[in-house]
Each structure stands twice: as structure tokens, then as C-alpha cells.
Short mmCIF file of C-alpha atoms and ligand atoms in Angstrom, two decimals:
data_model
loop_
_atom_site.label_atom_id
_atom_site.label_comp_id
_atom_site.label_asym_id
_atom_site.label_seq_id
_atom_site.Cartn_x
_atom_site.Cartn_y
_atom_site.Cartn_z
CA MET A 1 -55.09 -58.67 39.73
CA ARG A 2 -56.21 -55.02 39.58
CA ILE A 3 -53.31 -52.63 40.13
CA PHE A 4 -53.40 -48.85 40.59
CA ILE A 5 -50.17 -46.87 40.06
CA ALA A 6 -49.31 -43.17 40.39
CA ALA A 7 -46.44 -40.81 41.24
CA ILE A 8 -46.47 -37.37 42.89
CA GLY A 9 -43.45 -35.59 44.27
CA THR A 10 -41.37 -32.58 45.03
CA GLU A 11 -38.91 -31.86 47.84
CA THR A 12 -39.86 -28.75 49.76
CA ASN A 13 -37.19 -26.45 51.18
CA THR A 14 -39.01 -24.06 53.51
CA PHE A 15 -36.10 -21.60 53.19
CA SER A 16 -36.30 -21.46 49.38
CA PRO A 17 -37.52 -18.24 47.72
CA ILE A 18 -38.93 -20.23 44.74
CA PRO A 19 -42.69 -20.85 44.96
CA THR A 20 -43.86 -24.19 43.59
CA GLY A 21 -46.93 -23.87 41.39
CA ARG A 22 -48.44 -25.61 38.41
CA ALA A 23 -45.75 -24.43 35.97
CA SER A 24 -43.04 -26.04 38.11
CA PHE A 25 -44.76 -29.41 37.62
CA GLU A 26 -45.54 -28.80 33.96
CA GLU A 27 -41.93 -28.09 33.04
CA THR A 28 -40.58 -31.18 34.83
CA LEU A 29 -43.34 -33.82 34.81
CA LEU A 30 -47.11 -33.57 34.73
CA ARG A 31 -48.89 -36.41 32.95
CA HIS A 32 -52.13 -38.23 33.43
CA GLY A 33 -52.30 -41.91 32.52
CA ASP A 34 -49.09 -42.20 30.53
CA GLY A 35 -46.26 -40.91 32.77
CA GLY A 36 -44.78 -44.41 32.75
CA THR A 37 -44.18 -44.14 29.03
CA THR A 38 -42.02 -40.99 29.38
CA SER A 39 -38.27 -40.88 29.98
CA SER A 40 -38.71 -38.92 33.23
CA ALA A 41 -36.57 -40.40 36.01
CA PHE A 42 -39.33 -39.84 38.58
CA ALA A 43 -41.78 -41.87 36.48
CA GLY A 44 -39.31 -44.79 36.26
CA PRO A 45 -41.14 -46.87 38.90
CA LEU A 46 -44.40 -46.60 36.91
CA ALA A 47 -42.62 -48.12 33.91
CA GLU A 48 -41.17 -50.88 36.11
CA TRP A 49 -44.54 -51.73 37.62
CA ARG A 50 -46.15 -51.94 34.20
CA GLU A 51 -43.36 -54.18 32.98
CA MET A 52 -43.56 -56.51 35.98
CA SER A 53 -47.31 -57.07 35.64
CA SER A 54 -48.71 -60.06 33.81
CA PRO A 55 -51.01 -59.84 30.77
CA ASP A 56 -53.96 -60.90 32.95
CA ASP A 57 -53.55 -57.91 35.26
CA THR A 58 -55.48 -54.69 34.85
CA ILE A 59 -53.29 -51.65 35.39
CA VAL A 60 -54.77 -48.22 35.95
CA GLU A 61 -52.19 -45.44 35.87
CA SER A 62 -53.24 -42.10 37.35
CA ILE A 63 -51.20 -38.95 37.71
CA ALA A 64 -47.42 -38.66 37.35
CA ALA A 65 -46.22 -35.31 38.65
CA PHE A 66 -42.86 -33.99 39.79
CA ALA A 67 -41.60 -30.45 40.35
CA MET A 68 -37.99 -29.40 40.78
CA PRO A 69 -37.50 -28.84 44.53
CA GLY A 70 -38.36 -25.34 45.77
CA GLY A 71 -40.51 -23.66 48.38
CA PRO A 72 -43.91 -24.98 49.51
CA THR A 73 -46.37 -26.04 46.80
CA SER A 74 -49.42 -23.81 46.40
CA GLN A 75 -52.29 -25.41 48.31
CA SER A 76 -54.62 -25.33 45.27
CA VAL A 77 -52.04 -27.16 43.12
CA TRP A 78 -51.49 -29.79 45.81
CA GLN A 79 -55.23 -30.32 46.14
CA GLU A 80 -55.60 -30.67 42.38
CA LEU A 81 -52.89 -33.37 42.23
CA ARG A 82 -54.21 -35.20 45.30
CA ASP A 83 -57.84 -35.10 44.21
CA THR A 84 -57.07 -36.25 40.66
CA LEU A 85 -55.37 -39.33 42.08
CA LEU A 86 -58.19 -40.02 44.56
CA ARG A 87 -60.90 -39.57 41.91
CA ASP A 88 -59.17 -42.12 39.67
CA LEU A 89 -58.78 -44.52 42.58
CA GLU A 90 -62.48 -44.30 43.37
CA ALA A 91 -63.74 -44.31 39.79
CA HIS A 92 -61.78 -47.38 38.64
CA GLY A 93 -61.66 -49.43 41.86
CA PRO A 94 -61.70 -51.68 43.70
CA PHE A 95 -57.99 -52.56 43.44
CA ASP A 96 -55.90 -55.39 44.86
CA LEU A 97 -52.69 -53.44 44.80
CA VAL A 98 -51.99 -49.70 45.03
CA LEU A 99 -48.40 -48.71 44.26
CA LEU A 100 -47.33 -45.10 44.69
CA HIS A 101 -44.01 -43.38 44.03
CA LEU A 102 -43.95 -40.30 46.27
CA HIS A 103 -41.14 -38.12 47.55
CA GLY A 104 -41.85 -37.89 51.27
CA ALA A 105 -40.75 -34.27 51.82
CA MET A 106 -43.53 -32.44 50.01
CA ILE A 107 -45.06 -29.53 51.89
CA ALA A 108 -47.94 -27.40 50.64
CA THR A 109 -48.82 -23.94 51.89
CA GLY A 110 -51.70 -25.55 53.81
CA CYS A 111 -50.24 -28.99 54.60
CA ASP A 112 -46.99 -30.01 56.34
CA ASP A 113 -47.24 -33.66 55.35
CA CYS A 114 -48.67 -34.04 51.84
CA GLU A 115 -47.71 -37.69 51.50
CA GLY A 116 -49.18 -38.64 54.88
CA GLU A 117 -52.43 -36.87 54.01
CA LEU A 118 -52.56 -38.60 50.63
CA MET A 119 -51.80 -42.06 52.00
CA GLU A 120 -54.49 -41.70 54.66
CA ALA A 121 -57.03 -40.70 52.00
CA VAL A 122 -55.94 -43.61 49.77
CA LYS A 123 -56.44 -46.10 52.61
CA ARG A 124 -59.85 -44.61 53.27
CA VAL A 125 -60.85 -45.32 49.66
CA THR A 126 -59.30 -48.79 49.32
CA GLY A 127 -60.25 -50.15 52.71
CA PRO A 128 -58.28 -52.99 54.31
CA ASN A 129 -58.35 -55.40 51.36
CA ALA A 130 -55.92 -53.65 49.01
CA VAL A 131 -52.21 -53.72 49.74
CA VAL A 132 -50.80 -50.18 49.60
CA GLY A 133 -47.08 -50.05 48.80
CA VAL A 134 -45.20 -46.74 48.69
CA GLU A 135 -41.72 -45.94 47.41
CA LEU A 136 -40.12 -42.80 48.88
CA ASP A 137 -36.96 -40.77 48.35
CA LEU A 138 -34.60 -41.24 51.29
CA HIS A 139 -34.68 -37.43 51.78
CA ALA A 140 -38.15 -37.68 53.31
CA HIS A 141 -39.77 -36.68 56.58
CA LEU A 142 -41.00 -40.14 57.36
CA THR A 143 -44.06 -39.39 59.49
CA ASP A 144 -46.22 -41.47 61.81
CA ARG A 145 -49.16 -40.71 59.51
CA MET A 146 -47.34 -42.23 56.52
CA VAL A 147 -46.31 -45.36 58.40
CA ALA A 148 -49.84 -45.83 59.76
CA ASN A 149 -51.40 -45.62 56.30
CA ALA A 150 -49.30 -47.92 54.13
CA ASP A 151 -48.69 -51.65 54.22
CA ALA A 152 -45.11 -51.31 52.99
CA ILE A 153 -42.84 -48.29 52.54
CA ILE A 154 -39.51 -48.77 50.80
CA MET A 155 -37.06 -45.90 50.39
CA TYR A 156 -34.12 -45.47 48.04
CA LYS A 157 -30.93 -46.81 49.59
CA GLU A 158 -28.42 -44.88 47.49
CA TYR A 159 -27.40 -41.22 47.45
CA PRO A 160 -26.88 -40.43 44.57
CA HIS A 161 -30.22 -42.08 43.83
CA THR A 162 -29.09 -44.80 41.46
CA ASP A 163 -31.56 -47.40 42.73
CA ILE A 164 -34.98 -45.82 42.12
CA ARG A 165 -36.04 -48.59 39.73
CA GLU A 166 -34.48 -51.39 41.79
CA ARG A 167 -36.43 -50.33 44.90
CA ALA A 168 -39.60 -50.06 42.77
CA ARG A 169 -39.21 -53.68 41.70
CA GLU A 170 -38.65 -54.75 45.29
CA LEU A 171 -41.78 -52.91 46.46
CA TYR A 172 -43.79 -54.55 43.69
CA SER A 173 -42.64 -58.06 44.63
CA ILE A 174 -43.23 -57.60 48.36
CA SER A 175 -46.66 -55.99 47.90
CA ARG A 176 -47.87 -58.44 45.26
CA HIS A 177 -46.73 -61.45 47.24
CA ALA A 178 -48.57 -60.15 50.32
CA ARG A 179 -51.80 -59.65 48.35
CA GLU A 180 -51.62 -63.02 46.63
CA THR A 181 -50.86 -65.04 49.74
CA GLY A 182 -52.77 -63.00 52.30
CA GLN A 183 -49.52 -62.51 54.21
CA SER A 184 -49.73 -59.59 56.61
CA LEU A 185 -47.03 -56.91 56.69
CA CYS A 186 -45.93 -54.71 59.54
CA MET A 187 -43.60 -51.75 59.82
CA SER A 188 -41.57 -50.20 62.60
CA MET A 189 -39.88 -46.80 62.61
CA VAL A 190 -37.24 -45.34 64.94
CA ASP A 191 -36.57 -41.59 65.11
CA CYS A 192 -32.80 -40.98 65.09
CA ARG A 193 -33.29 -37.32 66.14
CA GLN A 194 -30.55 -36.24 63.81
CA LEU A 195 -29.90 -33.96 60.82
CA GLY A 196 -27.25 -34.71 58.25
CA VAL A 197 -26.05 -35.70 54.83
CA TRP A 198 -24.82 -39.21 54.10
CA ARG A 199 -23.18 -39.89 50.74
CA THR A 200 -23.43 -43.57 49.90
CA SER A 201 -20.43 -43.12 47.60
CA ASP A 202 -18.36 -42.71 50.81
CA PRO A 203 -17.02 -46.06 52.11
CA LEU A 204 -18.49 -45.90 55.64
CA VAL A 205 -21.98 -45.18 54.34
CA ALA A 206 -21.61 -47.75 51.55
CA GLU A 207 -20.80 -50.28 54.28
CA LEU A 208 -24.05 -49.44 56.06
CA VAL A 209 -26.01 -49.93 52.82
CA LYS A 210 -24.35 -53.31 52.38
CA TRP A 211 -25.22 -54.24 55.98
CA MET A 212 -28.88 -53.36 55.34
CA LYS A 213 -28.98 -55.57 52.24
CA ASP A 214 -27.27 -58.44 54.07
CA GLU A 215 -29.78 -58.21 56.93
CA GLU A 216 -32.69 -58.25 54.47
CA ARG A 217 -31.35 -61.51 53.05
CA GLN A 218 -30.43 -63.14 56.34
CA ARG A 219 -32.99 -62.18 59.00
CA PRO A 220 -36.05 -64.41 58.99
CA ASN A 221 -39.18 -62.51 57.93
CA LEU A 222 -37.37 -59.20 57.45
CA LEU A 223 -38.42 -57.88 54.04
CA SER A 224 -36.92 -54.41 53.85
CA LEU A 225 -34.76 -51.93 55.76
CA SER A 226 -34.70 -48.23 54.90
CA PHE A 227 -32.36 -45.54 56.16
CA CYS A 228 -34.40 -42.35 55.84
CA HIS A 229 -31.73 -39.64 55.67
CA GLY A 230 -34.38 -36.93 56.07
CA PHE A 231 -34.39 -33.52 54.41
CA PRO A 232 -32.92 -31.04 56.90
CA TRP A 233 -33.97 -27.77 55.20
CA ALA A 234 -37.61 -27.91 56.21
CA ASP A 235 -39.05 -26.50 59.40
CA VAL A 236 -41.73 -29.12 60.01
CA PRO A 237 -42.50 -31.26 63.07
CA GLU A 238 -41.16 -34.61 61.86
CA VAL A 239 -37.96 -33.46 60.12
CA GLY A 240 -34.90 -35.68 60.66
CA ALA A 241 -33.30 -39.06 60.02
CA LYS A 242 -35.25 -42.26 60.76
CA ALA A 243 -34.82 -46.02 60.51
CA LEU A 244 -37.63 -48.10 59.01
CA ALA A 245 -38.18 -51.85 58.75
CA VAL A 246 -40.86 -53.87 56.94
CA ALA A 247 -41.44 -57.44 58.09
CA ALA A 248 -43.72 -60.29 57.11
CA GLY A 249 -46.32 -61.50 59.58
CA SER A 250 -48.11 -59.78 62.40
CA GLU A 251 -45.35 -60.36 64.98
CA ARG A 252 -44.03 -56.82 65.44
CA SER A 253 -40.77 -57.75 67.12
CA VAL A 254 -38.98 -58.60 63.84
CA ALA A 255 -39.58 -55.12 62.42
CA GLU A 256 -38.98 -53.43 65.77
CA ASN A 257 -35.65 -55.15 66.38
CA ALA A 258 -34.41 -54.55 62.85
CA ALA A 259 -35.36 -50.83 62.90
CA LYS A 260 -33.67 -50.42 66.27
CA ASP A 261 -30.48 -52.14 65.09
CA LEU A 262 -30.37 -49.91 62.01
CA ALA A 263 -30.95 -46.79 64.12
CA ASP A 264 -28.06 -47.81 66.40
CA ARG A 265 -25.76 -48.08 63.39
CA ILE A 266 -26.89 -44.70 62.04
CA LEU A 267 -26.20 -43.09 65.42
CA ALA A 268 -22.80 -44.82 65.66
CA LEU A 269 -21.77 -43.22 62.35
CA ARG A 270 -21.70 -39.84 64.13
CA GLU A 271 -18.41 -40.88 65.68
CA THR A 272 -16.73 -42.03 62.48
CA TYR A 273 -18.30 -40.28 59.49
CA ALA A 274 -18.69 -36.69 58.36
CA PRO A 275 -19.16 -35.69 54.72
CA THR A 276 -16.38 -33.42 53.44
CA PHE A 277 -17.12 -29.78 52.63
CA ILE A 278 -14.68 -26.97 51.94
CA ALA A 279 -14.99 -23.19 51.83
CA ALA A 280 -15.41 -21.61 48.39
CA LYS A 281 -12.03 -19.81 48.51
CA ASP A 282 -10.25 -23.10 49.26
CA ALA A 283 -12.04 -24.71 46.31
CA LEU A 284 -10.53 -22.07 44.03
CA VAL A 285 -7.07 -22.62 45.47
CA ALA A 286 -7.41 -26.38 45.01
CA THR A 287 -8.51 -25.87 41.39
CA ALA A 288 -5.63 -23.53 40.62
CA ARG A 289 -3.07 -25.94 42.04
CA THR A 290 -3.86 -28.98 39.94
CA ASP A 291 -4.10 -29.90 36.29
CA ASN A 292 -6.35 -32.86 37.09
CA LEU A 293 -9.89 -32.30 35.93
CA THR A 294 -11.86 -31.09 38.96
CA ILE A 295 -15.57 -30.80 39.61
CA VAL A 296 -16.46 -28.11 42.12
CA ALA A 297 -20.03 -28.54 43.35
CA ASP A 298 -21.84 -25.52 44.79
CA VAL A 299 -23.88 -27.55 47.27
CA ALA A 300 -25.76 -24.70 48.97
CA ASP A 301 -27.43 -23.49 45.75
CA ASN A 302 -28.34 -26.97 44.51
CA PRO A 303 -31.67 -26.70 42.65
CA GLY A 304 -32.20 -30.35 43.57
CA ALA A 305 -32.61 -29.22 47.19
CA GLY A 306 -34.63 -26.06 46.49
CA GLY A 307 -31.74 -23.71 45.65
CA PRO A 308 -32.60 -21.04 43.07
CA GLY A 309 -29.57 -22.04 41.00
CA ASP A 310 -28.67 -18.43 40.29
CA SER A 311 -26.15 -17.59 43.01
CA THR A 312 -23.00 -15.91 41.76
CA TYR A 313 -20.44 -16.35 44.55
CA LEU A 314 -18.18 -18.82 42.76
CA LEU A 315 -18.47 -17.06 39.40
CA ALA A 316 -17.60 -13.72 41.03
CA ASP A 317 -14.56 -15.29 42.73
CA LEU A 318 -13.42 -16.85 39.45
CA LEU A 319 -13.82 -13.58 37.54
CA ALA A 320 -11.70 -11.87 40.21
CA SER A 321 -9.00 -14.56 39.99
CA ASP A 322 -6.62 -15.40 37.16
CA ILE A 323 -7.82 -18.99 36.85
CA ALA A 324 -8.39 -19.94 33.21
CA ASP A 325 -9.92 -22.80 31.24
CA VAL A 326 -12.83 -23.42 33.55
CA VAL A 327 -16.54 -23.83 32.90
CA VAL A 328 -19.27 -22.45 35.17
CA GLY A 329 -22.79 -23.79 34.77
CA MET A 330 -25.58 -24.17 34.70
CA ILE A 331 -26.71 -20.90 36.22
CA TRP A 332 -30.50 -20.52 35.99
CA ASP A 333 -31.30 -17.21 34.33
CA PRO A 334 -34.22 -17.52 31.90
CA VAL A 335 -34.29 -13.77 31.20
CA ALA A 336 -30.62 -13.72 30.19
CA VAL A 337 -31.25 -16.84 28.06
CA ARG A 338 -34.02 -15.01 26.28
CA LEU A 339 -31.78 -12.02 25.56
CA CYS A 340 -29.13 -14.36 24.13
CA VAL A 341 -31.68 -16.14 21.91
CA GLU A 342 -32.78 -12.72 20.69
CA ALA A 343 -29.17 -11.70 19.93
CA GLY A 344 -28.22 -15.02 18.27
CA GLU A 345 -25.18 -17.29 18.07
CA GLY A 346 -21.88 -15.65 17.28
CA GLU A 347 -22.95 -12.24 18.60
CA ARG A 348 -21.24 -10.40 21.43
CA ILE A 349 -23.47 -9.40 24.32
CA ALA A 350 -23.40 -7.57 27.64
CA LEU A 351 -25.54 -9.28 30.25
CA ARG A 352 -26.47 -8.99 33.90
CA ILE A 353 -26.31 -12.57 35.19
CA GLY A 354 -27.82 -14.31 38.24
CA GLY A 355 -28.00 -13.04 41.80
CA LYS A 356 -31.67 -12.09 41.56
CA LEU A 357 -33.86 -14.68 43.22
CA GLY A 358 -33.24 -14.38 46.91
CA PRO A 359 -31.13 -12.77 49.61
CA LEU A 360 -28.67 -15.68 49.45
CA SER A 361 -28.17 -15.50 45.66
CA GLY A 362 -25.33 -12.98 45.87
CA THR A 363 -25.18 -9.95 43.57
CA PRO A 364 -25.99 -9.91 39.85
CA LEU A 365 -22.82 -9.86 37.74
CA ASP A 366 -22.31 -7.66 34.69
CA ILE A 367 -20.44 -9.64 32.08
CA ARG A 368 -19.49 -9.35 28.43
CA GLY A 369 -18.99 -12.31 26.17
CA ARG A 370 -19.63 -14.03 22.89
CA ILE A 371 -22.61 -16.30 22.41
CA VAL A 372 -20.96 -19.50 21.19
CA ARG A 373 -23.95 -21.80 21.03
CA ILE A 374 -27.68 -21.92 21.81
CA VAL A 375 -29.37 -25.31 22.12
CA HIS A 376 -33.08 -25.79 22.89
CA ASP A 377 -34.87 -28.62 24.69
CA VAL A 378 -31.82 -30.03 26.45
CA LYS A 379 -32.31 -33.01 28.75
CA THR A 380 -29.76 -34.36 31.20
CA SER A 381 -29.65 -38.01 32.09
CA PHE A 382 -29.95 -39.28 35.66
CA GLY A 383 -31.44 -42.19 37.57
CA GLY A 384 -32.38 -44.25 34.54
CA GLY A 385 -34.22 -41.33 32.93
CA ASN A 386 -33.96 -37.67 31.99
CA TRP A 387 -34.46 -34.26 33.57
CA GLU A 388 -35.46 -31.19 31.54
CA ALA A 389 -32.88 -28.39 31.36
CA GLY A 390 -34.59 -26.18 28.77
CA THR A 391 -32.57 -23.86 26.52
CA LEU A 392 -28.84 -23.70 27.19
CA VAL A 393 -26.55 -20.86 26.13
CA TRP A 394 -22.75 -21.19 26.05
CA LEU A 395 -21.09 -17.82 26.64
CA ASP A 396 -17.36 -17.35 26.07
CA LEU A 397 -16.12 -14.82 28.64
CA GLY A 398 -12.43 -15.30 27.74
CA ARG A 399 -10.74 -17.18 30.57
CA ILE A 400 -14.08 -18.56 31.72
CA GLN A 401 -16.82 -20.34 29.83
CA LEU A 402 -20.33 -19.81 31.23
CA VAL A 403 -23.44 -21.88 30.59
CA ILE A 404 -26.85 -20.46 31.51
CA ASN A 405 -30.19 -22.20 31.13
CA SER A 406 -33.94 -21.66 31.16
CA VAL A 407 -35.37 -24.59 33.17
CA ARG A 408 -34.11 -24.76 36.75
CA THR A 409 -32.30 -28.02 37.40
CA GLN A 410 -29.04 -29.23 38.88
CA THR A 411 -26.07 -30.09 36.70
CA LEU A 412 -26.43 -33.84 36.95
CA ASN A 413 -24.23 -34.98 34.10
CA PRO A 414 -21.55 -33.54 31.79
CA ASP A 415 -23.87 -34.41 28.91
CA VAL A 416 -25.33 -30.89 29.21
CA PHE A 417 -21.94 -29.42 28.29
CA GLU A 418 -21.51 -31.91 25.47
CA GLN A 419 -24.91 -30.97 24.09
CA VAL A 420 -23.77 -27.36 23.65
CA GLY A 421 -20.70 -28.65 21.82
CA MET A 422 -18.02 -28.36 24.51
CA ASP A 423 -14.96 -30.61 24.45
CA LEU A 424 -14.85 -31.84 28.04
CA ASN A 425 -11.10 -32.44 27.80
CA ALA A 426 -10.39 -28.80 27.03
CA TYR A 427 -11.03 -27.56 30.58
CA ARG A 428 -9.42 -27.98 33.99
CA ALA A 429 -12.56 -27.58 36.08
CA PHE A 430 -16.35 -27.47 35.98
CA PHE A 431 -18.12 -25.36 38.62
CA ILE A 432 -21.58 -26.85 38.89
CA LYS A 433 -24.67 -26.62 41.09
CA SER A 434 -25.44 -29.95 42.73
CA ALA A 435 -24.87 -31.61 46.10
CA GLN A 436 -24.23 -35.25 45.22
CA HIS A 437 -26.29 -36.48 42.26
CA PHE A 438 -23.59 -35.27 39.86
CA VAL A 439 -21.21 -37.98 41.09
CA GLY A 440 -22.64 -40.76 38.92
CA GLY A 441 -22.57 -38.79 35.67
CA PHE A 442 -19.26 -36.99 36.19
CA SER A 443 -17.43 -40.15 37.31
CA ARG A 444 -16.88 -41.01 33.68
CA ILE A 445 -14.54 -38.02 33.26
CA THR A 446 -12.88 -37.65 36.69
CA ASP A 447 -12.91 -38.77 40.30
CA ARG A 448 -11.78 -35.43 41.70
CA PHE A 449 -14.84 -33.88 43.36
CA ILE A 450 -14.86 -30.85 45.63
CA TYR A 451 -17.93 -30.01 47.71
CA ALA A 452 -17.77 -26.23 48.12
CA VAL A 453 -19.89 -24.25 50.54
CA CYS A 454 -21.13 -20.75 49.69
CA PRO A 455 -24.17 -19.01 51.18
CA GLY A 456 -27.40 -20.66 50.06
CA VAL A 457 -30.74 -22.13 51.11
CA ALA A 458 -29.28 -25.64 51.22
CA ALA A 459 -26.03 -24.84 53.04
CA PRO A 460 -24.99 -27.80 55.23
CA ALA A 461 -24.92 -25.70 58.41
CA PHE A 462 -26.91 -28.17 60.48
CA GLU A 463 -25.79 -26.72 63.82
CA SER A 464 -27.37 -23.36 63.02
CA LEU A 465 -30.45 -24.23 60.92
CA SER A 466 -33.50 -22.53 62.37
CA LEU A 467 -36.06 -25.30 62.94
CA PRO A 468 -38.35 -24.09 65.75
CA ARG A 469 -41.18 -26.41 64.63
CA ALA A 470 -39.05 -29.57 64.79
CA GLY A 471 -40.49 -30.06 68.26
CA ARG A 472 -37.59 -32.09 69.67
CA PRO A 473 -33.83 -31.75 69.91
CA LEU A 474 -32.02 -32.82 66.73
CA TRP A 475 -28.27 -33.49 66.67
CA PRO A 476 -26.16 -31.47 65.82
CA ASN A 477 -28.74 -28.66 65.79
CA SER A 478 -29.07 -29.34 69.46
CA THR A 479 -26.85 -31.65 71.49
CA ASP A 480 -29.49 -31.69 74.26
CA GLN A 481 -30.84 -35.21 73.82
ZN1 ZN B 1 -33.31 -37.31 47.42
#
């Protein structure tokens, strides 16, 4: 069997002040032909698909590209990625199987639906004979164009995304079986007309994930169910949560009924489930009151959702308080990192930190401290792979320890603090920038997580998000449905 594999992704926040260009891909993942051999979490499916193939198969791997979420991708960069993939597909074809790992919420300055455009072009090249299977992040805008141009789409089920590789294996099996047996596949999607965040670490959402897996096992001919959570911070026409089913055979009713049943359950969760968030000042009070190790997540400035990662609200509040023995990090400030590298470990330094990258980043803070440690080329582990964090600098400010870094990424795992030599047991709280992916990594040191809301481009203010292009009422942005 001839198999084509590739991965392209980023998650576009149309409110983010960070442009996404070539350098954003280069510093996270940009490989051609060998992405599956890297430790990048986004390339994990490529490694799985290679591993699952038999020695008789021919595998052609094209591009593997991922940029940390930010604003829209420059049109020329998008076109370069897209055309590289399509050129490879044409040059090395025909293929029996095309397997793509995409994000599903990638927007370019000249294209609202990069994945839909790509999938349509892929189908045009392969024709009807190849089976096209696509794995997507659950934070996608699942569009009609995507569903019309793939044979099977499978999305992650878990948030945090702990099942990227598991879903990749599932997609491989379903797609390969269909190609080998000539079995037809059909998909059905239901628009839930809803914005939200669903943490699968919360019991009610975990129950829904379990229900989906049970249905996949029990319903005749149902192959896959996906709960597309959507990515709310993007003003595009098909933003919002969706339900998707993939079924075997050409009888559409299996997929249609399953997608509708899933959508009903998603809508029913409105009555029983809401993710917890608390105001920043209450997070400080909660931290001061307990000696249990606490993780305070600044969700609105999460670089994993397009946040700049340089907002200073929580750090400013901490500096104004008398709270001691806490760590703040990572704050993305490559210029301050450079000044620290220039000064060297052990030196005292005065720095202006953060608050530079957008109107929601707060004000820059003037601090003085000692440079405890500088470590280059730090990677943080997540999702069965690694994410680049660049150079990290540990600054001792007295009561507060601050970690700044040079490659924008969320604080996914306490391993970043360990890599600069911190004793994790020596502190009462870590103030990090992430919305949910930190849960897996930090669970090994505590189960006390606080989701704090400050101003930011990924603030969970779904009632007031400005989405004039959404084109239809979306709960709770509009209750007019
Ligand atoms: Zn996601």
C-alpha cells in the first residue's frame, strides 16, 4: 500500500497581537520528510503511522509544521506550506491512503479555513480512489468544506490533549481497513451553536467522553464520534462547538443519528456543567490562605491559545502583596532574556519585564533581582513529545522567584522549573500561563489547581466576545436561538 503522511497546524486567535510567520513555525516545528523522527508532540501521529505500516508499504512523508498559536498566519507562509504538501502528493502519487494531522483552527491573512482549503486540494489531486483520513485538534472550526473533502475525520477526545497518538492509531486503522476492503465511509456533523470550554478532567465531561467510547464500541457500523469543542477566540463564519460521527457503509442514518445524539448530550451539559474560573484577586487570597502547593493558571494569556505570554497582572499583584515563596513563570520576554545572558549568572540586574506585546498585556514592570540560573535549549514535555521553550532565566526577586524565557510557549509541565534547578517542594505556589494542558504534568506534584482570569486575548468571556462574522447566534454569546 502507498501511504502519504503530513502534518500542518497552528491555532489562530484573531484577537492576538502576535503575527504568525515563518519564524513561528521554525522555532516550534518545521521539517520536511523527517518530522516523524522528531520528539515534537505535533508530529507524534506521523511516528505512529510509520510504526503501524508494514514493511511492504511505501510511506512518503511530506511537511511537518506547527507554530505556537497566535494571530493569523501570513498568507505567503500558508501558501508555501500548502503548496509543498500538494507538490509532494502529486510528485510521488498515486496513493492508496492519505493521512493528515491538522489543527482545524488555522486562519491565514487570506484564508478563513486553511484546513478546508487544503483538504479540498488534496482530494482534487488524489481523486476518489485514495482514502483521505484527517486527525484534528478538538479546538477546531469543523467546517462543511472539511467534512465534504475527507473520508474520515477523527478529533482528539481529551482536553488536556493526552490522546493525540491514540486517535492517530484509530484513524490509521479505520482508513486502512476502508481502503483494503473497499468499505465506504460517511460522516455527519451537527452544529451545536455554542461557545465554551470543556475540561475532560472534570467528571461530567469525562462521563461524556466515556459515553462516546461506549457508543463507538456498541452501535453497529459506528466507527468514531468526535466532540469538536471549537475555538471561541476566532471571528470566522463556522466558529463553535460541533458533533461529528463517522460510520461504515453508505447508509447515512447511522452517522446522522449518532451525531445528533452526541449533540443533544453536549447541549444538555449547559444545564449541569460550567468550568470553574476565579478572579485574579481571589486567586491570590486562596494562595495566601493555604500551605498546600497551588498552581494558579493565568488562562487569558495562555500562549497555547494565542496569548502573548507577557502579561503582568498576576506578577504585579504578587509584588504588591506580602505573599512569599512563590514562583511566577514562564513570562515570554526574549529581550530581557538576552540582557540576562549578557549579564551572566550570579549577577544582579534591573530589568523592565513583560507588558509590551498588546493592549491586554498590562504594564511593563521594573524589577531588580539576582540571576540565579540561565539554561539554554529547554524543552517541556507534553502529549507524548516535547515543546521548545528556548532559553530560561531564573531571577530571584526576594519573596518571589521569576522565570522568563525566549521561545513563547505555555508552562505545560513543572519540568521547566526543574531544568533551571528549582526544588519544586520549596515553594507554595506556581503562577503559570496555561488554560488546561498543565494539568497532566503538574498532577504529579499537586491536585490543587486554580483557573484565574485576568485581562487577555483568551479570556473566557464568551457572553461578550465580539464575533460579528459568526453568522448565527451562538450560546452564550447570544441566547437568541
Ligand atoms: Zn487544542
